[in-house]
Short mmCIF file of C-alpha atoms (C1' of nucleotides) in Angstrom, two decimals:
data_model
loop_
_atom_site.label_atom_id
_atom_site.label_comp_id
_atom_site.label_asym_id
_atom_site.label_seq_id
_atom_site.Cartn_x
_atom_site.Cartn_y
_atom_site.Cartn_z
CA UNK A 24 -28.03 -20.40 -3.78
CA UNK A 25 -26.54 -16.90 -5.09
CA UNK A 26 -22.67 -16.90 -4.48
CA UNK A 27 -21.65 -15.12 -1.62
CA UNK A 28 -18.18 -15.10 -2.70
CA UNK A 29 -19.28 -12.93 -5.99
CA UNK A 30 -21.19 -10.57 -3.59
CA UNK A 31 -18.29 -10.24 -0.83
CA UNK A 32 -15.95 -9.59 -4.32
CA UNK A 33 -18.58 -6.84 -5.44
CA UNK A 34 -18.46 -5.11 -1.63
CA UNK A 35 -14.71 -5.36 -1.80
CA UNK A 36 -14.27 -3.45 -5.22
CA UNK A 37 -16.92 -1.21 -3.74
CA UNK A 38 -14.34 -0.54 -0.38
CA UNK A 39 -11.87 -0.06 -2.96
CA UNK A 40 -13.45 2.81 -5.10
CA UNK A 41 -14.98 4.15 -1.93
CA UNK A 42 -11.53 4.92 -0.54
CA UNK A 43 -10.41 6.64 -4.13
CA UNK A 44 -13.12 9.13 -4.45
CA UNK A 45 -15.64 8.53 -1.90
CA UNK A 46 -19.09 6.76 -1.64
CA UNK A 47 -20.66 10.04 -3.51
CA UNK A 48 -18.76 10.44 -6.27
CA UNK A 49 -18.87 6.27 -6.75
CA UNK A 50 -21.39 5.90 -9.30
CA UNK A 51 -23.14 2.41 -9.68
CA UNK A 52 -21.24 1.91 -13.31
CA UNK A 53 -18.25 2.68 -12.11
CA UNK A 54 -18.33 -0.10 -9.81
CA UNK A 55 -19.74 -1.94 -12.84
CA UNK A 56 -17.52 -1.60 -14.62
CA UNK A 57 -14.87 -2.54 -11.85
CA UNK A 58 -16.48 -5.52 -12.14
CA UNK A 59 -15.93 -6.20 -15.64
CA UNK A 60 -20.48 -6.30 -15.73
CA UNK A 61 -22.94 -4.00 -16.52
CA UNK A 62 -24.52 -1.60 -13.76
CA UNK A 63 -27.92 -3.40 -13.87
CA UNK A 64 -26.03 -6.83 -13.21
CA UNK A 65 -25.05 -5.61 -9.41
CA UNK A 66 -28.68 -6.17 -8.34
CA UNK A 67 -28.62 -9.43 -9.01
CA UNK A 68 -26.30 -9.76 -5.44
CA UNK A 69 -26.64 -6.71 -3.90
CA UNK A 70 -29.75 -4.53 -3.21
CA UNK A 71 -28.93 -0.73 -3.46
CA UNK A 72 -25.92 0.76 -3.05
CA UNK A 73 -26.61 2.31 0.61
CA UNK A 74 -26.40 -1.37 1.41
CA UNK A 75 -22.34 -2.03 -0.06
CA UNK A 76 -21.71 1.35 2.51
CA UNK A 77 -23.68 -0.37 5.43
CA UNK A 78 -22.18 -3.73 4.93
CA UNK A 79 -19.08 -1.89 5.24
CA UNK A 80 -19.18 0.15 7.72
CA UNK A 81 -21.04 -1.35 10.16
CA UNK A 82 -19.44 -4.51 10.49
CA UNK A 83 -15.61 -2.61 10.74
CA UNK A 84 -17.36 -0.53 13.29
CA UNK A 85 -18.86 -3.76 15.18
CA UNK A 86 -15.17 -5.04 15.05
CA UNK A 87 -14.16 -2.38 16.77
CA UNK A 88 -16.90 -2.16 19.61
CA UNK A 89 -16.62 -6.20 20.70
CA UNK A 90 -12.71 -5.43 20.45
CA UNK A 91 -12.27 -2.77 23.14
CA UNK A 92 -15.27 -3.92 24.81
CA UNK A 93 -12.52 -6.95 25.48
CA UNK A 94 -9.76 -4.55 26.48
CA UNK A 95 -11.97 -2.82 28.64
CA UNK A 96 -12.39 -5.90 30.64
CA UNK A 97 -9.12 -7.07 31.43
CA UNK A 98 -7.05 -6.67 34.00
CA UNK A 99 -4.15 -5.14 32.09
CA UNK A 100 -2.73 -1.57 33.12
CA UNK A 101 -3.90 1.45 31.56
CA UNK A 102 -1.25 1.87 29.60
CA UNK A 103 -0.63 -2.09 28.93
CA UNK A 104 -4.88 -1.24 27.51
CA UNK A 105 -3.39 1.75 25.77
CA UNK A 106 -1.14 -0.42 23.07
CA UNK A 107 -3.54 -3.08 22.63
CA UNK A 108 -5.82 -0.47 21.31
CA UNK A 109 -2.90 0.09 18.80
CA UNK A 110 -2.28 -3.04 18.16
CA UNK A 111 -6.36 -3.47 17.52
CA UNK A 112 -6.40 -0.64 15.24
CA UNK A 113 -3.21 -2.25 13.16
CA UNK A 114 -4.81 -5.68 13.17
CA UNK A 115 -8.38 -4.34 11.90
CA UNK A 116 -6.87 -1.71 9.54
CA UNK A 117 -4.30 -4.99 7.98
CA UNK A 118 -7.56 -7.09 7.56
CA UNK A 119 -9.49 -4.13 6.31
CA UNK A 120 -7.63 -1.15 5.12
CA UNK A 121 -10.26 0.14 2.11
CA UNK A 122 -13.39 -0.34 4.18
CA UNK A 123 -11.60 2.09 6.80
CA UNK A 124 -11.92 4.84 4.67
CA UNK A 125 -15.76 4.75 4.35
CA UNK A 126 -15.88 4.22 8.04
CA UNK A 127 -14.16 6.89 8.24
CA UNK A 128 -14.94 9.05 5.71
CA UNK A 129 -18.33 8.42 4.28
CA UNK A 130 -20.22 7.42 7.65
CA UNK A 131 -22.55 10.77 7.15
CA UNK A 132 -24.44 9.23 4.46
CA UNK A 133 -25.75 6.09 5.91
CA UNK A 134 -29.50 6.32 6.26
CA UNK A 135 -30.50 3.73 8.57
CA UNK A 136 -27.73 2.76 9.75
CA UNK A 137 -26.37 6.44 11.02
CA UNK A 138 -27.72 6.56 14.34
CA UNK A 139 -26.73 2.60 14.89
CA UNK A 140 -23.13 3.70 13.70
CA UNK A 141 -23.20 6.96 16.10
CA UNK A 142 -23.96 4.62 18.98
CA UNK A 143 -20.69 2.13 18.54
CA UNK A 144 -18.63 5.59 17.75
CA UNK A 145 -19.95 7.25 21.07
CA UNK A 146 -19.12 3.83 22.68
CA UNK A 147 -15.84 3.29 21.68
CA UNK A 148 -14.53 7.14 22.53
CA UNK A 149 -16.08 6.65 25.54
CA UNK A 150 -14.50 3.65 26.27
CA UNK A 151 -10.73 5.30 25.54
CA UNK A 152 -10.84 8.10 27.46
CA UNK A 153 -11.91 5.92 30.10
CA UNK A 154 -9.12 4.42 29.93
CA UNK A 155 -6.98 7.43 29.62
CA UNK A 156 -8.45 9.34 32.84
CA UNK A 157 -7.89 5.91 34.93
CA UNK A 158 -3.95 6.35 33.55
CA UNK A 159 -4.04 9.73 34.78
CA UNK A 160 -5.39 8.84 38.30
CA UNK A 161 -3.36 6.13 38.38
CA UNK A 162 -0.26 7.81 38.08
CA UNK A 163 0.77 6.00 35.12
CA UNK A 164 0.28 8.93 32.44
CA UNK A 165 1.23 12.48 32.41
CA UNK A 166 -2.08 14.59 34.08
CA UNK A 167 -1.82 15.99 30.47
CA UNK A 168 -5.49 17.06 29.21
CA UNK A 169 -7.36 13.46 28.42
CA UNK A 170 -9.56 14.66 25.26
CA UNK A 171 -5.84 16.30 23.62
CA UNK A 172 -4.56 12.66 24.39
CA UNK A 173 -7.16 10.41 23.02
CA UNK A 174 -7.61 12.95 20.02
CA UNK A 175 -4.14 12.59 19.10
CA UNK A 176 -3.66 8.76 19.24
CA UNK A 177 -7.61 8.25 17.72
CA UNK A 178 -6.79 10.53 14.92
CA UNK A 179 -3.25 8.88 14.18
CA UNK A 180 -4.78 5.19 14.11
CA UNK A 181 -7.89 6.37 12.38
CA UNK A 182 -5.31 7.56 9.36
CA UNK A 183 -3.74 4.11 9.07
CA UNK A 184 -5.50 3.01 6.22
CA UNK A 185 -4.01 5.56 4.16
CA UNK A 186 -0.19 4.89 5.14
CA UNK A 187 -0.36 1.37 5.78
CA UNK A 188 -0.36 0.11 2.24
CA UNK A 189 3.10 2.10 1.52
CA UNK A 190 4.51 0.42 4.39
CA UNK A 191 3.46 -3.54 3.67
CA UNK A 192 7.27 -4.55 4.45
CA UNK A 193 6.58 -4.04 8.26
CA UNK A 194 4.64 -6.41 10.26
CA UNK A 195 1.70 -5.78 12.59
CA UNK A 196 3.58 -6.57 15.28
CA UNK A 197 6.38 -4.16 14.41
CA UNK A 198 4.45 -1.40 13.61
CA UNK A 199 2.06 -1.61 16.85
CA UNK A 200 5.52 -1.27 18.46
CA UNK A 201 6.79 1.31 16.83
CA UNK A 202 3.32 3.36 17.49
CA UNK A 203 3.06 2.55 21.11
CA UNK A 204 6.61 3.58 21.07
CA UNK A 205 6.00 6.92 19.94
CA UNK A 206 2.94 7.99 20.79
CA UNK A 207 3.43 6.56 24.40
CA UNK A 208 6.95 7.09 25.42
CA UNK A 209 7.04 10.30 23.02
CA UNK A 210 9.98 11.32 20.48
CA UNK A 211 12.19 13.33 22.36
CA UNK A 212 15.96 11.83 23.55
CA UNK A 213 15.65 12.40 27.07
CA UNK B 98 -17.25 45.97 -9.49
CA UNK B 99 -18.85 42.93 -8.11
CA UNK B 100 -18.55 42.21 -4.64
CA UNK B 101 -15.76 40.61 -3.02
CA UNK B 102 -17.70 40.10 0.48
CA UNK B 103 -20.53 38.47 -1.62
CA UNK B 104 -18.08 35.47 -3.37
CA UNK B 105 -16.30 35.38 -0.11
CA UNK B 106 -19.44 34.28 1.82
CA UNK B 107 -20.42 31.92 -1.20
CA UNK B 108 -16.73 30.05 -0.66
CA UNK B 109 -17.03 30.34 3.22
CA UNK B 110 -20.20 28.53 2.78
CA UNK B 111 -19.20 26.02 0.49
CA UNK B 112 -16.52 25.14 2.88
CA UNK B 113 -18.86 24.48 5.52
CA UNK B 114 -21.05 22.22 3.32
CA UNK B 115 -18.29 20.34 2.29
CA UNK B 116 -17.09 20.04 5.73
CA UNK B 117 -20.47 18.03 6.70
CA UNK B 118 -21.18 15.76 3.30
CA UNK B 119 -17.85 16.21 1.07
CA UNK B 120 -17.41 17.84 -2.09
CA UNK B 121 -19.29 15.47 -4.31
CA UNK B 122 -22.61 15.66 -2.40
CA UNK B 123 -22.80 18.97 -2.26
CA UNK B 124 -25.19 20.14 -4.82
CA UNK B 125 -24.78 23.60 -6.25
CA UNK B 126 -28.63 23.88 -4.91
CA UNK B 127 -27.56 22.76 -1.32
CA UNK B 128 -25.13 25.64 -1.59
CA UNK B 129 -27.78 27.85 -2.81
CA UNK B 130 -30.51 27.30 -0.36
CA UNK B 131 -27.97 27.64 2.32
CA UNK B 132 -26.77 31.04 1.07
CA UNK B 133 -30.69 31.60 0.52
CA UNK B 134 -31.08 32.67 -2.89
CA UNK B 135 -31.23 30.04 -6.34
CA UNK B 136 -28.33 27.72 -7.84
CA UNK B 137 -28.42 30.25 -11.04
CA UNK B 138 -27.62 32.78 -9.15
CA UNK B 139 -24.58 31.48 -7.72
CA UNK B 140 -23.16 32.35 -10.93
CA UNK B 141 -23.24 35.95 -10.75
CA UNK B 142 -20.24 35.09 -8.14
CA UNK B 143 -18.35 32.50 -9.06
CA UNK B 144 -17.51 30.38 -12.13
CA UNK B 145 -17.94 26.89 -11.34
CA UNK B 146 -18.30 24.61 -8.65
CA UNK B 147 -14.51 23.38 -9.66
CA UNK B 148 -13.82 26.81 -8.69
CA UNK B 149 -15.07 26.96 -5.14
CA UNK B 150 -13.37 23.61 -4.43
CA UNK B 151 -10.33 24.93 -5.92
CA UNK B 152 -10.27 28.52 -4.37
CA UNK B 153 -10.15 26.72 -1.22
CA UNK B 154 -7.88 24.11 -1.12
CA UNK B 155 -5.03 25.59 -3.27
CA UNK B 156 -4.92 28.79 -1.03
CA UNK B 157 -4.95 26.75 2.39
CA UNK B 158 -2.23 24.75 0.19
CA UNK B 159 0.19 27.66 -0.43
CA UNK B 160 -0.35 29.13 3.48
CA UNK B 161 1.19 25.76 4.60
CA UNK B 162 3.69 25.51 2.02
CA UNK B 163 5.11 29.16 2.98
CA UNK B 164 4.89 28.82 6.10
CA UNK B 165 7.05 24.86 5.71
CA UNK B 166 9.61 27.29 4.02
CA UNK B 167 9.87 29.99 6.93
CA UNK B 168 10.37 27.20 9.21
CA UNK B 169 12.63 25.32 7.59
CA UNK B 170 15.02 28.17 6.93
CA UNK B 171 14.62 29.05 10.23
CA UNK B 172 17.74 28.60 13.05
CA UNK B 173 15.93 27.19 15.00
CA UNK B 174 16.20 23.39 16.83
CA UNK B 175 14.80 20.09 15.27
CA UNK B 176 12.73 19.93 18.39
CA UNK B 177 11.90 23.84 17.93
CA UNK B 178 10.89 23.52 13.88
CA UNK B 179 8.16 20.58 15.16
CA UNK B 180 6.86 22.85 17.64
CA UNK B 181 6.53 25.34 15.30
CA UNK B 182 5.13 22.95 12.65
CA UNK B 183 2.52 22.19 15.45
CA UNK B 184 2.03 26.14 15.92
CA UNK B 185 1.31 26.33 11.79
CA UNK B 186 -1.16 23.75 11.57
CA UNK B 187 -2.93 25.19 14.80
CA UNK B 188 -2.80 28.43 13.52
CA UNK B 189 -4.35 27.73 10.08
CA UNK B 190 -7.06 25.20 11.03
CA UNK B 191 -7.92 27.79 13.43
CA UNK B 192 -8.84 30.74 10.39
CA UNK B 193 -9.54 28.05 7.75
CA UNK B 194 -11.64 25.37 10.05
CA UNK B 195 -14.27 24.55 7.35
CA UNK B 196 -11.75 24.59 4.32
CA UNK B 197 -9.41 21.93 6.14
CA UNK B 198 -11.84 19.15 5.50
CA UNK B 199 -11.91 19.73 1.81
CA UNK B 200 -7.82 20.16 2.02
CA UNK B 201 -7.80 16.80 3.66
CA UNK B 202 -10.65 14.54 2.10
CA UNK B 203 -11.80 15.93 -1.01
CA UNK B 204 -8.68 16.94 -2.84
CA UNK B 205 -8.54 14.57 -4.73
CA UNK B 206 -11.58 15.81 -6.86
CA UNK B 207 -9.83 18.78 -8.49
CA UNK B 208 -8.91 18.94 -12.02
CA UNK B 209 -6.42 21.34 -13.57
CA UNK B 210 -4.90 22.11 -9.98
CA UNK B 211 -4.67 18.62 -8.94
CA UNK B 212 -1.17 18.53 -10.22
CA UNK B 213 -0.38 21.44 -8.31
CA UNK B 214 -1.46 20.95 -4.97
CA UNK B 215 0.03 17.39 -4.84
CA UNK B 216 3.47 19.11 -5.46
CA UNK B 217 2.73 21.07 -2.61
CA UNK B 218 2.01 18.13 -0.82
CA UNK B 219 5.15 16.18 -1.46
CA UNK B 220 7.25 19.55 -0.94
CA UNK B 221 5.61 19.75 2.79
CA UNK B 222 5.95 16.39 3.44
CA UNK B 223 9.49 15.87 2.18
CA UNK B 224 10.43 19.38 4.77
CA UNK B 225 8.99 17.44 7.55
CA UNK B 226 10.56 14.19 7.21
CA UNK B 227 13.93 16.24 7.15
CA UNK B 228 13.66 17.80 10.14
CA UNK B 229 12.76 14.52 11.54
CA UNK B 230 16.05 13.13 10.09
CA UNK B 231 18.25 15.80 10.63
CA UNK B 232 16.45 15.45 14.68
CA UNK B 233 17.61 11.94 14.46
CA UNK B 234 20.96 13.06 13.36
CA UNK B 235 21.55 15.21 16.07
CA UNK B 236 20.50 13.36 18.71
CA UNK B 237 17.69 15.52 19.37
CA UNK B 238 15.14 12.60 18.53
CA UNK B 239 15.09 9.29 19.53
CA UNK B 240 16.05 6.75 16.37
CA UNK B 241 12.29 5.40 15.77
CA UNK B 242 10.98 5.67 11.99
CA UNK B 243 11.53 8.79 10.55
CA UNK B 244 8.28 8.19 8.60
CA UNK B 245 6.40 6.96 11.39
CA UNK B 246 7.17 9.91 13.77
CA UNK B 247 5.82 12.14 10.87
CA UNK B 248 2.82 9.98 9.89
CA UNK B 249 1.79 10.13 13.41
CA UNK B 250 2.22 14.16 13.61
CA UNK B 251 0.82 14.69 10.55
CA UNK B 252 -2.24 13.06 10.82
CA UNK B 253 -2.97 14.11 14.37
CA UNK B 254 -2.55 17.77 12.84
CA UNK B 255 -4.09 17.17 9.74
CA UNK B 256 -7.44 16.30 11.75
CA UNK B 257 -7.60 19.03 13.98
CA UNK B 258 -10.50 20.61 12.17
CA UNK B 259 -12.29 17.57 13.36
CA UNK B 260 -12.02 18.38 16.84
CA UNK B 261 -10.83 22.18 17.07
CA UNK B 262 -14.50 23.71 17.10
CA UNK B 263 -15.33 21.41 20.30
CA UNK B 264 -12.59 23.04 22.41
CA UNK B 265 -13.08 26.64 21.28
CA UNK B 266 -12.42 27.48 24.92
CA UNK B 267 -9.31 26.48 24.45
CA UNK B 268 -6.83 29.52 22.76
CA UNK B 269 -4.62 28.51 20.19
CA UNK B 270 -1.34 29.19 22.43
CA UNK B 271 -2.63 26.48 25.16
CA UNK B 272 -3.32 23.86 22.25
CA UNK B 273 -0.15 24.41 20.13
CA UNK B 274 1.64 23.76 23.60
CA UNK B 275 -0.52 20.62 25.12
CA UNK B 276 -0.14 18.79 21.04
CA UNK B 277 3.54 19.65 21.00
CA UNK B 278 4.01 18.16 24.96
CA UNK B 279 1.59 15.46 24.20
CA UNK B 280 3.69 14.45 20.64
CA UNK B 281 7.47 15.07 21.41
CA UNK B 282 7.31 14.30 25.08
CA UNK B 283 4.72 11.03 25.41
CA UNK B 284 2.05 10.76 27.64
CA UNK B 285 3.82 8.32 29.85
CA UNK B 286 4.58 9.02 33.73
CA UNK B 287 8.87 8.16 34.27
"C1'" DT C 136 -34.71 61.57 -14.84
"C1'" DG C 137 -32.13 58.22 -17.39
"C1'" DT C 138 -28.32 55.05 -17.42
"C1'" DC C 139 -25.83 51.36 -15.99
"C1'" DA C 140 -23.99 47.67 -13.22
"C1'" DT C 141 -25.15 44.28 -9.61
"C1'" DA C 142 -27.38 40.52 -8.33
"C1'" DA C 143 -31.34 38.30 -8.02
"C1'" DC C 144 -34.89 35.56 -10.72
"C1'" DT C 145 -37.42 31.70 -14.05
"C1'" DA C 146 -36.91 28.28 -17.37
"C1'" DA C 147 -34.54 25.15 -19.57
"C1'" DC C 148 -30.54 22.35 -21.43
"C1'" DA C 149 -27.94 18.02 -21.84
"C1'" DC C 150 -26.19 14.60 -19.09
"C1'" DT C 151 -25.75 11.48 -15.15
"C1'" DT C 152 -27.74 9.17 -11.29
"C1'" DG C 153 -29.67 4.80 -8.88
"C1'" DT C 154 -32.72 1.50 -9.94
"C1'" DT C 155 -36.34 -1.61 -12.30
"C1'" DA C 156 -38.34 -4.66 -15.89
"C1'" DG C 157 -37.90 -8.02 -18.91
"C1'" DT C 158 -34.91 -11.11 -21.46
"C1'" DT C 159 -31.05 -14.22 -22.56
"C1'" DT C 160 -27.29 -17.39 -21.61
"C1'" DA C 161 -24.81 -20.87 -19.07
"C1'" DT C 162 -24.58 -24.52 -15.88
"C1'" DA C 163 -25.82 -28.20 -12.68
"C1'" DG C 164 -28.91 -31.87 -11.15
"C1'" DA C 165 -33.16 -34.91 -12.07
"C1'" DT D 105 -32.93 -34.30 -22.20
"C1'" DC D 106 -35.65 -31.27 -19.34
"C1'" DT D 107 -35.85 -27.94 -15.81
"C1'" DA D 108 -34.56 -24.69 -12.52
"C1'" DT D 109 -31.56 -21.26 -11.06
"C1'" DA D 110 -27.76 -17.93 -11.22
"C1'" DA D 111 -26.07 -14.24 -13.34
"C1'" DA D 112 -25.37 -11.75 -17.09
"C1'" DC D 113 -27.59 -8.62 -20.61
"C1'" DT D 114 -30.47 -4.36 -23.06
"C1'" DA D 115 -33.51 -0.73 -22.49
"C1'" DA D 116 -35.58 2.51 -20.03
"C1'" DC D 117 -37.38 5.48 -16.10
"C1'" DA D 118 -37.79 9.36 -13.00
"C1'" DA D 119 -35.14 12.32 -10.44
"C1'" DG D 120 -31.28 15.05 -9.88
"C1'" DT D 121 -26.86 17.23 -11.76
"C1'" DG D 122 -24.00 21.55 -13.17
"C1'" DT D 123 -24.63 25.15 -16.00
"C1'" DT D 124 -26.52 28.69 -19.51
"C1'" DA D 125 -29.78 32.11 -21.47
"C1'" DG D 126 -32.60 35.60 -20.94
"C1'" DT D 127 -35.20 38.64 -17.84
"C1'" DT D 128 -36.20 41.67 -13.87
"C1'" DA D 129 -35.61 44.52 -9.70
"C1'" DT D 130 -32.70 47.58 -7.07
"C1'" DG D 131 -29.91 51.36 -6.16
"C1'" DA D 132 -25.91 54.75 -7.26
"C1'" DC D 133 -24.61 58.51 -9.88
"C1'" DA D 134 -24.47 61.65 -14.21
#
DNA sequence: TGTCATAACTAACACTTGTTAGTTTATAGA
DNA sequence: TCTATAAACTAACAAGTGTTAGTTATGACA
């Protein structure tokens, strides 16, 4: 049975590079040579490399989808749903933080996989602004525009995965806080 | 004399096509075929693809950086210099719309200007997290992370080329003010 | 009309790309 | 010890890369 440990190591180096220059400009020996192997060696565990940005992206994405799927069905407030979509983005970018930036960044150039990934994308936005306009009818957020407010906390906790790393001495659980703090309650001394 | 208009459209179009794939899969013939004539040709124009790549990002760069140091040595409020941040960024993703995504995700594939434009980068960033702290100081801002508040701004404004050309109904006036109530003031109902 | 610059073209270059074929080495179980 | 398998290797391919050289068509102006 071919490791699956050496293949899982091969699709982490691959997040790693991915996030430094982007899937393009990753060439095959580079990752090689990441590996301390020849180019030609990778096949023996993986099959192209469309399939190391797949494996990547898709499953972050799926994590995503099955994990406001759950928020969506509880009974929590709007804005009790609102931070544990932080707090889902800090766990998944903690677990994951190089794969984010292909899922973020490199998404246009899956082939099979791009409508698939579209679909879970749609899904999810969906899903928060949902949430967001039920806030606003409930009387529990500002009747501020919904798209401005889910673009401005989607875009923030899309970007984690580049500031997270610098910031390792916090927590999760501190820096979901500190988020929902901010984005939520706002910055201004009232 | 060659023609200005001619190289401008060349770089205007390269900025699109880097928008939609990034930098690196861009072929000089993509860029080619879209301005409908042959890669060779390009060359007439322009001196390299380096060149396009950085012709963009450095001169997006700079109109940030100046317009950092206006603020800053402005009299203005804490509270007033992030509202005016939040003006800047509005105002130049709004001309530059295309070039944004090459400021923000392919930077890092420039060569003798690399240097250059991450000074620029630490300069700007290093402006904002002091108005943040001098905000704090003065009781203008809550006492959250000073690098959190900014992360949070900063990214939400750093991805408004994203998500800009989907509200073009909205004018830049109207935006500037729903970010700025949306970021300093929270989304939360008191 | 002849001259000259602009801006397009064709053809080709040297190099890099992802990937395949075929081979060798190391290791674990019979 | 023999055998099977995993996982590395070398060598090479066909296609694509940025770029250069040399040529041609167009139009402005003396």
């Amino acid at each position: 049975m071919k490791s699956e440990t050496r293949k899982n190591d091969i699709i982490k180096t691959a997040a790693k590079l991915f996030k430094s220059k982007g899937y393009s400009a990753v060439t095959m020996r580079d990752l090689a040579t990441a590996m301390d192997m020849k180019a030609a060696s990778l096949y023996n565990h993986i099959s192209s490399k469309q399939e190391l940005l797949k494996t990547i992206v898709v499953f972050i994405a799926e994590e995503f989808t099955n994990g406001m799927r759950q928020i969506q069905a509880s009974e929590k407030s709007n804005i009790a749903k609102l931070k544990a979509i932080v707090a889902l983005h800090v766990e998944i970018t903690a677990k994951h933080t190089n794969g984010m930036a292909a899922l973020n960044n490199d998404w246009m150039h899956l082939e099979d996989q791009l409508e698939h990934y579209l679909q879970l994308r749609t899904e999810y936005e969906t899903s928060f602004l949902d949430i967001i306009e039920h806030g606003i009818a409930s009387e529990e957020i500002k009747p501020s525009n919904p798209e401005i407010i889910m673009f401005s906390m989607l875009t923030t906790l899309r970007s984690l995965y580049l500031w997270m790393p610098k910031k390792g001495r916090l927590n999760s659980q501190e820096l979901s806080q500190n988020l929902s703090d901010i984005m939520i309650d706002g910055i201004i001394k009232s």
